[in-house]
Coordinates of C-alpha atoms and ligand atoms in Angstrom, one line a residue:
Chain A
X423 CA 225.1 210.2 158.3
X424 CA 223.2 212.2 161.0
X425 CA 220.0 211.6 162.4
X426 CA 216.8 212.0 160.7
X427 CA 212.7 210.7 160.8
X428 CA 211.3 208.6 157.9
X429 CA 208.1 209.1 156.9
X430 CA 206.6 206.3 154.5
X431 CA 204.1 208.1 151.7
X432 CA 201.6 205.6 150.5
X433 CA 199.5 208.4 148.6
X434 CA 200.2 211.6 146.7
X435 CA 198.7 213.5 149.5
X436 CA 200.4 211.8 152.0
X437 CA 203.8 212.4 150.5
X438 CA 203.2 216.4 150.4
X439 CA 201.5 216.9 153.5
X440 CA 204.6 215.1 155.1
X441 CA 206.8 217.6 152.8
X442 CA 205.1 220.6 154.1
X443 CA 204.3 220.0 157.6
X444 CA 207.4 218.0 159.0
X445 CA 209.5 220.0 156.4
X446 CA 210.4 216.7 154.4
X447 CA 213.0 215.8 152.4
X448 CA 211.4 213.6 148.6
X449 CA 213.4 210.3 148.8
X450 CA 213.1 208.1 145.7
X451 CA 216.2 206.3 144.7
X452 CA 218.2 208.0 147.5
X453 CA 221.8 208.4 145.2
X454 CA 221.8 211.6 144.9
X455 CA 220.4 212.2 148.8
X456 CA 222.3 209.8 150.8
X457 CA 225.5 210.6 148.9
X458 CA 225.2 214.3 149.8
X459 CA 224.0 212.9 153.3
X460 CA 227.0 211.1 153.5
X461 CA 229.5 214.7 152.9
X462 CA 227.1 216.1 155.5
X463 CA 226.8 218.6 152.5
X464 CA 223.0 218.3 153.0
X465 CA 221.4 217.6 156.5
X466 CA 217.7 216.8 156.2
X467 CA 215.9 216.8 159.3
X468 CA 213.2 214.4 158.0
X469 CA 213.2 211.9 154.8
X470 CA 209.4 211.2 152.8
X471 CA 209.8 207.7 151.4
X472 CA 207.8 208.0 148.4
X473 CA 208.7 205.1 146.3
X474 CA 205.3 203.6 147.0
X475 CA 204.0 206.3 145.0
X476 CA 205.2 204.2 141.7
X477 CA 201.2 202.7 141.3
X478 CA 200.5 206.4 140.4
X479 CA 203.9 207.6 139.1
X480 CA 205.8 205.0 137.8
X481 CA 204.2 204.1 134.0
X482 CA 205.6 204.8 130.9
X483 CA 202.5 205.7 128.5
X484 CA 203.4 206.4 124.6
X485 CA 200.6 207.9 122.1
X486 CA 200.5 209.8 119.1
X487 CA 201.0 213.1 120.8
X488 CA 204.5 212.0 122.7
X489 CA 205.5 210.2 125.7
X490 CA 204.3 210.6 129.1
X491 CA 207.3 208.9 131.8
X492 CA 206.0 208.8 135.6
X493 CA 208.8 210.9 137.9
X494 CA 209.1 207.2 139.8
X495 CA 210.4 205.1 136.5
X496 CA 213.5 203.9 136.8
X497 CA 216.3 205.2 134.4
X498 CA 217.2 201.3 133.9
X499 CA 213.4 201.0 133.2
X500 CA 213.1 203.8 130.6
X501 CA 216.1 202.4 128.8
X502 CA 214.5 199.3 128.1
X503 CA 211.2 200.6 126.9
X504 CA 210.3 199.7 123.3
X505 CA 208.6 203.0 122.0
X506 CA 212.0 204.9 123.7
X507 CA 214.2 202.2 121.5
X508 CA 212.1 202.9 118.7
X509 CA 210.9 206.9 118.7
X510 CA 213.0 208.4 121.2
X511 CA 216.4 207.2 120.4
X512 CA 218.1 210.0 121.8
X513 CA 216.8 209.4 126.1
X514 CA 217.4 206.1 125.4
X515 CA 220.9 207.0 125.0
X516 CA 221.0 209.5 127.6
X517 CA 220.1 207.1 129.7
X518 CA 222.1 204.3 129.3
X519 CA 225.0 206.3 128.8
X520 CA 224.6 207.9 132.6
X521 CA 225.8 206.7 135.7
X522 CA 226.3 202.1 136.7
X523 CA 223.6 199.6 135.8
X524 CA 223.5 199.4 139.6
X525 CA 222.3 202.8 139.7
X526 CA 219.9 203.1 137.0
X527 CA 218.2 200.5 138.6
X528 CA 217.8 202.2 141.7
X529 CA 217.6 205.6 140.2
X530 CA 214.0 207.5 139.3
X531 CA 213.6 210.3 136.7
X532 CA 212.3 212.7 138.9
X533 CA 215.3 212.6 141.2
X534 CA 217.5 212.4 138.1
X535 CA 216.6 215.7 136.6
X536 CA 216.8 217.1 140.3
X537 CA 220.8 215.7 140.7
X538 CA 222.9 218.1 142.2
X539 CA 226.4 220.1 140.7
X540 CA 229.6 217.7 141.1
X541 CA 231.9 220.8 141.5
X542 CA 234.3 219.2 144.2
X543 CA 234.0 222.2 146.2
X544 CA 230.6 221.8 146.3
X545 CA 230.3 218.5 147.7
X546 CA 233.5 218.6 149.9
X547 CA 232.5 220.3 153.2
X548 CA 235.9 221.2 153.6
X549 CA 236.4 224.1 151.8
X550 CA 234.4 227.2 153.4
X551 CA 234.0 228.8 150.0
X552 CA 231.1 227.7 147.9
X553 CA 228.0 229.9 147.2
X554 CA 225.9 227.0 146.1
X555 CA 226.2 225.4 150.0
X556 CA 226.7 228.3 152.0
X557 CA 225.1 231.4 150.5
X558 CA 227.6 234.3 150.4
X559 CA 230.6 232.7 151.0
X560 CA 232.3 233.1 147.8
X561 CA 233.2 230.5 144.9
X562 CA 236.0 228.2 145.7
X563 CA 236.2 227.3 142.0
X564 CA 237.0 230.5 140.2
X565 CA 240.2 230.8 140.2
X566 CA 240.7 226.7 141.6
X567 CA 240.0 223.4 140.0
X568 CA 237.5 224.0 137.4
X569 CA 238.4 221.6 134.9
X570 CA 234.9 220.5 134.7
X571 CA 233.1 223.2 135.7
X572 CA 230.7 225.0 133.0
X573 CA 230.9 227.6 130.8
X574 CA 227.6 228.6 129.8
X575 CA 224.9 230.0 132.1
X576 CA 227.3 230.7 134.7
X577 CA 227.8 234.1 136.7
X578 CA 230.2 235.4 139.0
X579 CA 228.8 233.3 141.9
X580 CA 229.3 229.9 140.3
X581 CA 230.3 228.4 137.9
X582 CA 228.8 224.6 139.0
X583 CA 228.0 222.1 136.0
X584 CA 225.0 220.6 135.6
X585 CA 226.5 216.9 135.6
X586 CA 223.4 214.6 134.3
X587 CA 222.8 213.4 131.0
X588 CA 218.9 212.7 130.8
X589 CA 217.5 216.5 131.4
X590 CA 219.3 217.5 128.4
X591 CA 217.0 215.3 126.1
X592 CA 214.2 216.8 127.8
X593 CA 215.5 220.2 127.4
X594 CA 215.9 220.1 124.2
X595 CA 212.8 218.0 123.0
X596 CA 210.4 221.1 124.6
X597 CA 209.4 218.3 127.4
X598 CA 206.9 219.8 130.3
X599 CA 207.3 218.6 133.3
X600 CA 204.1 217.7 135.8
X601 CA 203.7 219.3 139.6
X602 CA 201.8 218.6 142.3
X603 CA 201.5 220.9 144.9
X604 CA 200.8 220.4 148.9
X605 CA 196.9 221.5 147.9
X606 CA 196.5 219.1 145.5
X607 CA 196.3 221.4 142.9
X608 CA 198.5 219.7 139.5
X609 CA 200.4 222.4 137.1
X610 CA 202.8 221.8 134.1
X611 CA 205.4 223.7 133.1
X612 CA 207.8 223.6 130.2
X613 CA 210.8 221.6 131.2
X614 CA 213.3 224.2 130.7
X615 CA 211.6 226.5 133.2
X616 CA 212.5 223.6 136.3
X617 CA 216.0 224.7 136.7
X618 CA 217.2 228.3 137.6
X619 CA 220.4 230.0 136.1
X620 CA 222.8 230.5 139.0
X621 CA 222.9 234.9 138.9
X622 CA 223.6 235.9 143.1
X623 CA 221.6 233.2 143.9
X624 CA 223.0 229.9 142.8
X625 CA 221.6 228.1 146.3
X626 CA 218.4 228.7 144.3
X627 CA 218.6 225.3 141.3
X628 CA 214.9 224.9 140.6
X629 CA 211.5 226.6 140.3
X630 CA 209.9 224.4 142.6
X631 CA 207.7 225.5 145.3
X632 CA 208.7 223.8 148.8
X633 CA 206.6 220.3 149.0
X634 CA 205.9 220.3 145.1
X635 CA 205.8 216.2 143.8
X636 CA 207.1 215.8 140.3
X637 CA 205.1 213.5 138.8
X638 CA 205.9 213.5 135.0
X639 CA 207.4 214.5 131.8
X640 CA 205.7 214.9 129.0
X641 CA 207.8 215.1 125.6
X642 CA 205.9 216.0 122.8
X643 CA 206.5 213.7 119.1
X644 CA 207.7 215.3 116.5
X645 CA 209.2 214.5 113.0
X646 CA 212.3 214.9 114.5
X647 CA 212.7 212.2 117.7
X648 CA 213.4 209.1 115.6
X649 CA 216.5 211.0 114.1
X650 CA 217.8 211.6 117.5
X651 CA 221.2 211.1 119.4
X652 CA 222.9 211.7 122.4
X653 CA 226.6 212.0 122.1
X654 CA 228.8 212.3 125.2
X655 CA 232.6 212.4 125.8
X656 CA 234.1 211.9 129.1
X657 CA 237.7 211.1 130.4
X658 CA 236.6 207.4 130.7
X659 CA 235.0 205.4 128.0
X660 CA 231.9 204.3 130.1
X661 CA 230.6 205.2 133.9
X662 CA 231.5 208.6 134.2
X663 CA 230.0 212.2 134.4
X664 CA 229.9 214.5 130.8
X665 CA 233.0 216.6 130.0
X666 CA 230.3 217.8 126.8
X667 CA 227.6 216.2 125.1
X668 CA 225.1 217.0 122.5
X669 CA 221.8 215.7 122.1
X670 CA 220.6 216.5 118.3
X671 CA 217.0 216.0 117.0
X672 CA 217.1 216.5 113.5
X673 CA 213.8 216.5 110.9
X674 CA 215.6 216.5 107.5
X675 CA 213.5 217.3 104.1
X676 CA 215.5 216.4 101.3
X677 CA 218.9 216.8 103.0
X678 CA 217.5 220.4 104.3
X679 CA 217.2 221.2 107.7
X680 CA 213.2 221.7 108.5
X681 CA 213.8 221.8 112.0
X682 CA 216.2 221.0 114.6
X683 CA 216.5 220.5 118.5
X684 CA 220.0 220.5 120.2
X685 CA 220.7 220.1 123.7
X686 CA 224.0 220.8 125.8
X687 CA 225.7 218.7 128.6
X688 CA 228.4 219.1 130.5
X689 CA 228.7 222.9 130.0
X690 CA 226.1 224.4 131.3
X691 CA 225.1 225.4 134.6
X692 CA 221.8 224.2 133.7
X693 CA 219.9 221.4 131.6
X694 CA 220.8 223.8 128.5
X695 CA 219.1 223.9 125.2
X696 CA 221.4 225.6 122.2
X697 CA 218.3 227.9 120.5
X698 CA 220.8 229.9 118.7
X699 CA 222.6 227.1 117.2
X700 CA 218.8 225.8 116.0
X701 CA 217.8 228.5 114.7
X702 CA 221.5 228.8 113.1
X703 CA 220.7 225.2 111.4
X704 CA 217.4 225.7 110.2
X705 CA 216.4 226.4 106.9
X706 CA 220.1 225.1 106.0
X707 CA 221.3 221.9 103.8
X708 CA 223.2 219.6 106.6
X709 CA 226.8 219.4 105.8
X710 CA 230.2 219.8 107.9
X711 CA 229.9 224.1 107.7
X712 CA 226.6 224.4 108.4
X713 CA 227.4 222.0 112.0
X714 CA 230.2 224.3 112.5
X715 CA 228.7 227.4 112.5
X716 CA 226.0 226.2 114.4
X717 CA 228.3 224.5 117.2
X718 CA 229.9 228.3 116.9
X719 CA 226.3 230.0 117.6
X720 CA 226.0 227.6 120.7
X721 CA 229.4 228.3 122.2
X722 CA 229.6 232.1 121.3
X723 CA 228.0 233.2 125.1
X724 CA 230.9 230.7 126.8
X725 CA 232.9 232.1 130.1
X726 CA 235.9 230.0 130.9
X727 CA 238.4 230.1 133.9
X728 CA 241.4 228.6 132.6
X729 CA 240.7 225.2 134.2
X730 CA 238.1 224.9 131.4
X731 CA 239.2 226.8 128.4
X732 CA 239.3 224.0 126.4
X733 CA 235.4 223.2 127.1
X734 CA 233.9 225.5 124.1
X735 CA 236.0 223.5 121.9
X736 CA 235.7 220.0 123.2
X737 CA 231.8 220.7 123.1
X738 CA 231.6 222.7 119.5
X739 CA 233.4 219.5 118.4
X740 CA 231.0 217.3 120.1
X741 CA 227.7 218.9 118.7
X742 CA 229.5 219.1 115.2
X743 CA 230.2 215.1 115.4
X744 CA 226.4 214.8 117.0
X745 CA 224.9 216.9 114.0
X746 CA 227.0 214.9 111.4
X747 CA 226.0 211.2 113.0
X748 CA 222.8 212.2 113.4
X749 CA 221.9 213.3 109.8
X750 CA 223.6 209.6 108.6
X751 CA 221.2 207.7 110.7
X752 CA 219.1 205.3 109.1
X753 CA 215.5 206.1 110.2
X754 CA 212.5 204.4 109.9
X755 CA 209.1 206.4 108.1
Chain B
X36 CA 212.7 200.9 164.1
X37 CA 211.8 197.1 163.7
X38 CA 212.3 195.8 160.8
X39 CA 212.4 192.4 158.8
X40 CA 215.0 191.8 156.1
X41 CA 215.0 188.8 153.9
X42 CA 218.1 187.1 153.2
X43 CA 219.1 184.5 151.3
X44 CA 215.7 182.7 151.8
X45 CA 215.9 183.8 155.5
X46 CA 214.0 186.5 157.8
X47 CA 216.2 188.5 160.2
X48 CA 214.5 190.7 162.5
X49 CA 216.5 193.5 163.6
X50 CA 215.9 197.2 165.4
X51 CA 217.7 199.8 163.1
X52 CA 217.5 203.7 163.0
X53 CA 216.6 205.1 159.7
X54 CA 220.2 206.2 158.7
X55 CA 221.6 202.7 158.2
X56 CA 221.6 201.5 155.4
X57 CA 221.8 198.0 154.4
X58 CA 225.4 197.7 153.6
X59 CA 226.2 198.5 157.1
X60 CA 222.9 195.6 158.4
X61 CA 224.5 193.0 156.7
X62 CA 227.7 193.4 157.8
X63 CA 227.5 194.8 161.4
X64 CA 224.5 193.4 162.6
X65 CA 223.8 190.6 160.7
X66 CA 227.2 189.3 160.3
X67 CA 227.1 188.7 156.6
X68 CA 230.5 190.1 155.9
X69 CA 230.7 188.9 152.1
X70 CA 229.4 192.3 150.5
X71 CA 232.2 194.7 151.0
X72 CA 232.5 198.5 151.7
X73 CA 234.7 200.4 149.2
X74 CA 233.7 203.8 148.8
X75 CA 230.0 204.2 150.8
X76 CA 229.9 206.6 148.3
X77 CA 227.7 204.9 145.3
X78 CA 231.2 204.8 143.4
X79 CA 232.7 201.1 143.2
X80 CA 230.3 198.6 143.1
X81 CA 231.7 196.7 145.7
X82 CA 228.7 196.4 147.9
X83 CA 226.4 195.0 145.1
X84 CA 223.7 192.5 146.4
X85 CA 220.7 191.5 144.1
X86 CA 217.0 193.5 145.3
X87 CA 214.3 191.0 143.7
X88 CA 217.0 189.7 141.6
X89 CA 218.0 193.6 140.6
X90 CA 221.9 194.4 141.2
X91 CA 221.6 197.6 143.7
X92 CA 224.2 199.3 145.5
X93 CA 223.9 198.4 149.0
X94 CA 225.9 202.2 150.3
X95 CA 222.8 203.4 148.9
X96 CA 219.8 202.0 150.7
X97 CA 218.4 202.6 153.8
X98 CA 217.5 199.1 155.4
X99 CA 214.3 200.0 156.3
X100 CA 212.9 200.7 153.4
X101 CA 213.8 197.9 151.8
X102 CA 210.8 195.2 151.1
X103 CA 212.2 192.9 148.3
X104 CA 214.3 189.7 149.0
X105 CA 218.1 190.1 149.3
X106 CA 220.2 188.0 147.8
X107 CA 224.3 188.3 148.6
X108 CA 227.4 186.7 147.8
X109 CA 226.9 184.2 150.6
X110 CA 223.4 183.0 149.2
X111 CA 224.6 182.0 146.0
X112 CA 225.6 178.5 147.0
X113 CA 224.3 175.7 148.9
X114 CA 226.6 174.8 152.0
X115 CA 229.0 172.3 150.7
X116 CA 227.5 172.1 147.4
X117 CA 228.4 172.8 144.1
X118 CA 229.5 176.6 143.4
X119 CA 227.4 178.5 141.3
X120 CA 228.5 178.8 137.7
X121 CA 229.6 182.7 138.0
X122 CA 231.8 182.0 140.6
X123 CA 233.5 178.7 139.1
X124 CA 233.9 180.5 136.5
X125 CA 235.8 183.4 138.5
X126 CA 238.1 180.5 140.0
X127 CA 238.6 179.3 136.6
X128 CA 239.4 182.5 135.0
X129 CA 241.4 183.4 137.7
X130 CA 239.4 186.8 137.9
X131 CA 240.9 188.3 140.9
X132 CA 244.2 189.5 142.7
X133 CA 243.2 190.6 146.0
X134 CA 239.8 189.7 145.7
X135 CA 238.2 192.7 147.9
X136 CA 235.7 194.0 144.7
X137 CA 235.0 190.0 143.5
X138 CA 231.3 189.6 145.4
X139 CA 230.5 192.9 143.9
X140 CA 231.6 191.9 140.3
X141 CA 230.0 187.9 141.0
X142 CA 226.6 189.5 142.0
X143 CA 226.7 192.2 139.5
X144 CA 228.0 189.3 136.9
X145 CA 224.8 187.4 137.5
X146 CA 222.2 190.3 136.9
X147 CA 224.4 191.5 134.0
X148 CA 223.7 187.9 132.3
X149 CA 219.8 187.4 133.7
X150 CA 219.2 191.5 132.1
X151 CA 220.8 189.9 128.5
X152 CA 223.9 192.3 128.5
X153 CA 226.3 189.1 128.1
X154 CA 226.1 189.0 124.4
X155 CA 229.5 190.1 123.7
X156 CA 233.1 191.5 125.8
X157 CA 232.2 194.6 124.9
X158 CA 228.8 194.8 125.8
X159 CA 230.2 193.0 129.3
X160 CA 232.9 196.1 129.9
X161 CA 229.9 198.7 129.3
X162 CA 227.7 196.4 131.7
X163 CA 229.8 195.7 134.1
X164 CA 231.5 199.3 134.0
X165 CA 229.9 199.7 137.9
X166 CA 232.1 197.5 139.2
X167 CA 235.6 198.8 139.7
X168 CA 238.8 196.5 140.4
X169 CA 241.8 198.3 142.1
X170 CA 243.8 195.3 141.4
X171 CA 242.6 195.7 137.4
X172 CA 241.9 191.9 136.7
X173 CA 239.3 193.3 134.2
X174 CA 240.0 191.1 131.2
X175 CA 239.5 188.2 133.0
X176 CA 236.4 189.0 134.7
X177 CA 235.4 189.7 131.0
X178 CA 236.0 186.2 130.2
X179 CA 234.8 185.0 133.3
X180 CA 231.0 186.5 132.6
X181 CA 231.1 185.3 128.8
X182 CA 232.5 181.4 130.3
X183 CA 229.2 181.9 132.7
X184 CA 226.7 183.3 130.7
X185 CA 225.6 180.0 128.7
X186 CA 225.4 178.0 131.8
X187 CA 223.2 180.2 133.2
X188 CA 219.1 180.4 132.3
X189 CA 218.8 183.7 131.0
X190 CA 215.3 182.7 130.4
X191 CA 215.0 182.3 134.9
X192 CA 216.1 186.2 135.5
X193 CA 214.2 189.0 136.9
X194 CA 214.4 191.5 134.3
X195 CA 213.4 190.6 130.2
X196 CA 216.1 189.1 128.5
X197 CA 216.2 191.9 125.6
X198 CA 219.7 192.9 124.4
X199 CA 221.3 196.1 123.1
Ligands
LIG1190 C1 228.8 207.4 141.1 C2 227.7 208.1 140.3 C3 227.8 208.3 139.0 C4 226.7 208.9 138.3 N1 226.9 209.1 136.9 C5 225.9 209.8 136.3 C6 226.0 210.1 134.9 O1 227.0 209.7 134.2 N2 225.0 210.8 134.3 C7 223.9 211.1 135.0 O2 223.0 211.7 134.4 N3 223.7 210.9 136.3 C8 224.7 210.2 136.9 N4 224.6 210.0 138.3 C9 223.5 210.6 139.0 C10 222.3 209.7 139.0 O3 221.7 209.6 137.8 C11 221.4 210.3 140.1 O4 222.0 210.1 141.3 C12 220.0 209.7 140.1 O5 219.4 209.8 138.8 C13 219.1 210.3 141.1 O6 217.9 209.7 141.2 P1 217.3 209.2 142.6 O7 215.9 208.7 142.4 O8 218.3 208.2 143.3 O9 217.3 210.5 143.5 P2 217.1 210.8 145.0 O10 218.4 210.8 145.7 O11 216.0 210.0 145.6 O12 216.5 212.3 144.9 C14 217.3 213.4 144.4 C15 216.6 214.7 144.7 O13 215.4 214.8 144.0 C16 214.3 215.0 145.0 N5 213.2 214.2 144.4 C17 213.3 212.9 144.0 N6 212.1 212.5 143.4 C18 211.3 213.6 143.4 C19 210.0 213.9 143.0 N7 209.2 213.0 142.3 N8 209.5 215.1 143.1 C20 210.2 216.1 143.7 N9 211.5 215.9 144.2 C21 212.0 214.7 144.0 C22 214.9 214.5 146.3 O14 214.2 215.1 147.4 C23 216.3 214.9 146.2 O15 216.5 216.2 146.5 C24 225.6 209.3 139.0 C25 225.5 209.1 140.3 C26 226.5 208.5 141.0 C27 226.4 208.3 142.5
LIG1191 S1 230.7 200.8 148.7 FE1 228.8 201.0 147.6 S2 229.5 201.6 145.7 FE2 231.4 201.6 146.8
LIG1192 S1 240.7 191.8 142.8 FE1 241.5 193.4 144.0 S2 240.1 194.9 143.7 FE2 239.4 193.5 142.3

């Protein structure tokens, strides 16, 4: 690793003036930041320790109108929370379906939804192609090895996945996600307007203003988070990154769909949330056509690149299996 | 800068710069050579020590930021004193070849039973999924944790004892 200055944040306001006056680099659980630090892929200048910030950002409050879960709560953490277990099935499974219990101990949400593309060109310095790292260089992976690379959201520039697991919940449940700026001013922002489509620009991953704090998600209840899932397949049974998943919020009246929530991962350039296959399912009895024609609706924008042709399939399946397992769960009132 | 790490019941002072991290303390500058480097890359486990009785990757920390005690595969027993129970049962098992990934598996074994994911082999593979073994002596590590897991106090870990 190279060089750098650590700055400890013990406040909020500490934490962002560091940010924007030494130009500082959020560390949290550091496993997304030292890996890359490690490729020399990323070369921060200065590091803002901001664990200490977990007496402000680090509880998990549950009420009647959703779940609040601070940026610096550990995955491991959320996973054991009893109102997750019980009302938000699906990021419990999210979560402990993601990454080593090693990591998710270590591991915040904030940083989580933040983790960067594992596109091997990305992360290996070697290759001189790769938009994402060097702006304008070209894309190493169209037309290389993109077997895991994305198919929706993605554009001429890159076709990166989003690897994580947990933003898809959030996508999908309509989370918002809670800023704090260098001022000191706080915004929110719906969750699915955090992380930018790649377009000409895919350097650009968020919406984030330089120096910005996460400091919360906010997912709203609903009739549909107890019937929730998260279903991922991977080439090894546990420990590894998404090929696809599904996360699938159903709330069933009499077998009918009255609403639905379905989330994409391991296809998309970005935390992805499947409108058209919602608004495909709605309205609609629950039964094995209905999931296929909505896992058709979500697939029908998909790119591939050879590499990844058989990703639209994999993940129609995925989302059909997620839809069908989701409407047999036994579910509390 | 100067900082004080916590080992195994013991303070070691030591002058680091910010980019080491703790894997690379223990073992170069401290001379604790149990936890091993595999990947440095967050991948293997094999540089698992306990945080505060939390399994951590140690690849992944910077030592000076770390404030908690450290516990590693050299703390585990007294000198000339009985074993603890994981890693009899590792001898007993026979849960190694080469043996490179074993403190990682022994300290991850031990959080793995205190956090209540012992109940069952399966639940051990998805637990203990963080630890790789080149040498694949999985099923007996399996057997290992389960022979371990009742000798140990789940009650006496860090984290609540709640299962899957
Ligand atoms: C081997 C391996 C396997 C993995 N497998 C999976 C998997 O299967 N599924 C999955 O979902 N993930 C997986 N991961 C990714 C893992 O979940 C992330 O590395 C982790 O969640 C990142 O959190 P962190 O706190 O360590 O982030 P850090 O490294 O501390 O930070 C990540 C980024 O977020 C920024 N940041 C952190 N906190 C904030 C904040 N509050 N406000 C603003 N910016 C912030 C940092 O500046 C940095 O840019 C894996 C990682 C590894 C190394
Ligand atoms: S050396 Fe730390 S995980 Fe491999
Ligand atoms: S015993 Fe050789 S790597 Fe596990």
């Amino acid at each position: 690793m190279r060089p750098f200055a650590l700055e400890m944040a013990d406040t909020p306001a500490a934490a962002t003036n560091y940010a924007t006056q030494s130009a500082g680099t959020y560390l949290a659980g550091g496993t997304v930041l030292l890996d890359l630090m490690k490729l020399d892929v990323i070369e921060p200048q200065t590091l803002v320790d901001i664990n200490a910030l977990a007496d402000t950002y680090g509880a998990i409050e549950a009420d009647d109108d959703g779940i609040t879960l601070g940026a610096l709560v550990r995955m491991a953490e959320a996973e054991r929370h009893p109102a997750i277990r019980r009302d938000y099935p699906v990021i419990r499974d999210a979560l402990w379906q993601a990454a080593s219990p090693q990591l998710r101990n270590m591991a915040s949400l904030g940083g989580n939804v933040l983790q960067r593309t594992r596109c091997s060109y990305f992360r290996d310095v070697s290759w001189p192609e790769c938009n994402k790292r060097a702006p304008g260089s070209g894309c190493a992976a169209i037309g290389g090895n993109n077997r895991r690379l994305a198919v929706l959201g993605v554009s001429d520039h890159c076709i990166a996945s989003y690897p994580g697991d947990f933003a898809n919940a959030l996508v999908a449940l309509g989370a918002e996600v809670g800023l704090r700026s260098a001022d000191g001013s706080e915004r929110r922002v719906p969750f699915e307007d955090l992380h930018r489509l790649p377009g000409d620009t895919p350097e650009m991953e968020t919406n984030l203003v330089p120096g910005e704090l996460i400091t919360a998600f906010h997912v709203p209840a609903g009739p549909w988070t107890r019937r929730s899932l998260y279903r991922k397949v991977r080439d090894r049974t546990s420990y590894d990154f998404a090929l696809a998943s599904a996360v699938v919020a159903l709330h069933l009246e009499d077998g009918v769909v009255a609403a639905a929530r379905i989330g994409l991962g391991g296809v998309a350039a970005t935390p992805w949330r499947a409108h058209e296959a919602e608004a495909a399912l709605t309205g609609r009895p629950l039964d094995e056509a209905a999931a296929e024609h909505a896992a058709e609706a979500a697939f029908a924008g998909a790119v591939t690149h050879g590499g990844n042709d058989f990703k639209p399939e994999l993940g129609r399946r995925t989302l059909v299996r997620a839809l069908l397992e989701a409407a047999a769960m036994e579910v509390l009132p | 800068m100067d900082i004080v790490l916590t080992i195994n019941g013991r303070p070691h002072h030591l002058s680091v710069e910010p980019r080491v991290v703790l894997l690379d303390a223990l073992r170069d500058r401290i001379g604790l050579t149990g936890t091993k480097k595999g990947c440095d890359q967050g991948q293997c486990g094999a540089c698992t020590v306990l945080i505060d009785g939390q399994r951590v990757l140690s690849c992944f920390v910077l030592a000076a930021t770390v404030t908690g005690e450290i516990t590693t595969i050299e703390g585990l027993a007294p000198e000339g004193g009985p074993l603890h129970p994981m890693q009899q049962a590792f001898i007993e098992q026979d849960a190694l070849q080469c043996g490179y990934c074993t403190p990682g598996q022994i300290l991850s074994a031990i959080a793995c039973v205190h956090e209540g994911h012992a109940g069952s082999a399966e639940e051990v593979r998805e637990y203990m999924s963080g630890n790789l073994c080149r040498c694949a002596a999985y099923p007996n590590i399996v057997q290992a944790v389960l022979q371990a897991a009742p000798q140990m106090d789940a009650t006496a870990g860090p984290t609540s004892a709640e299962t899957v």
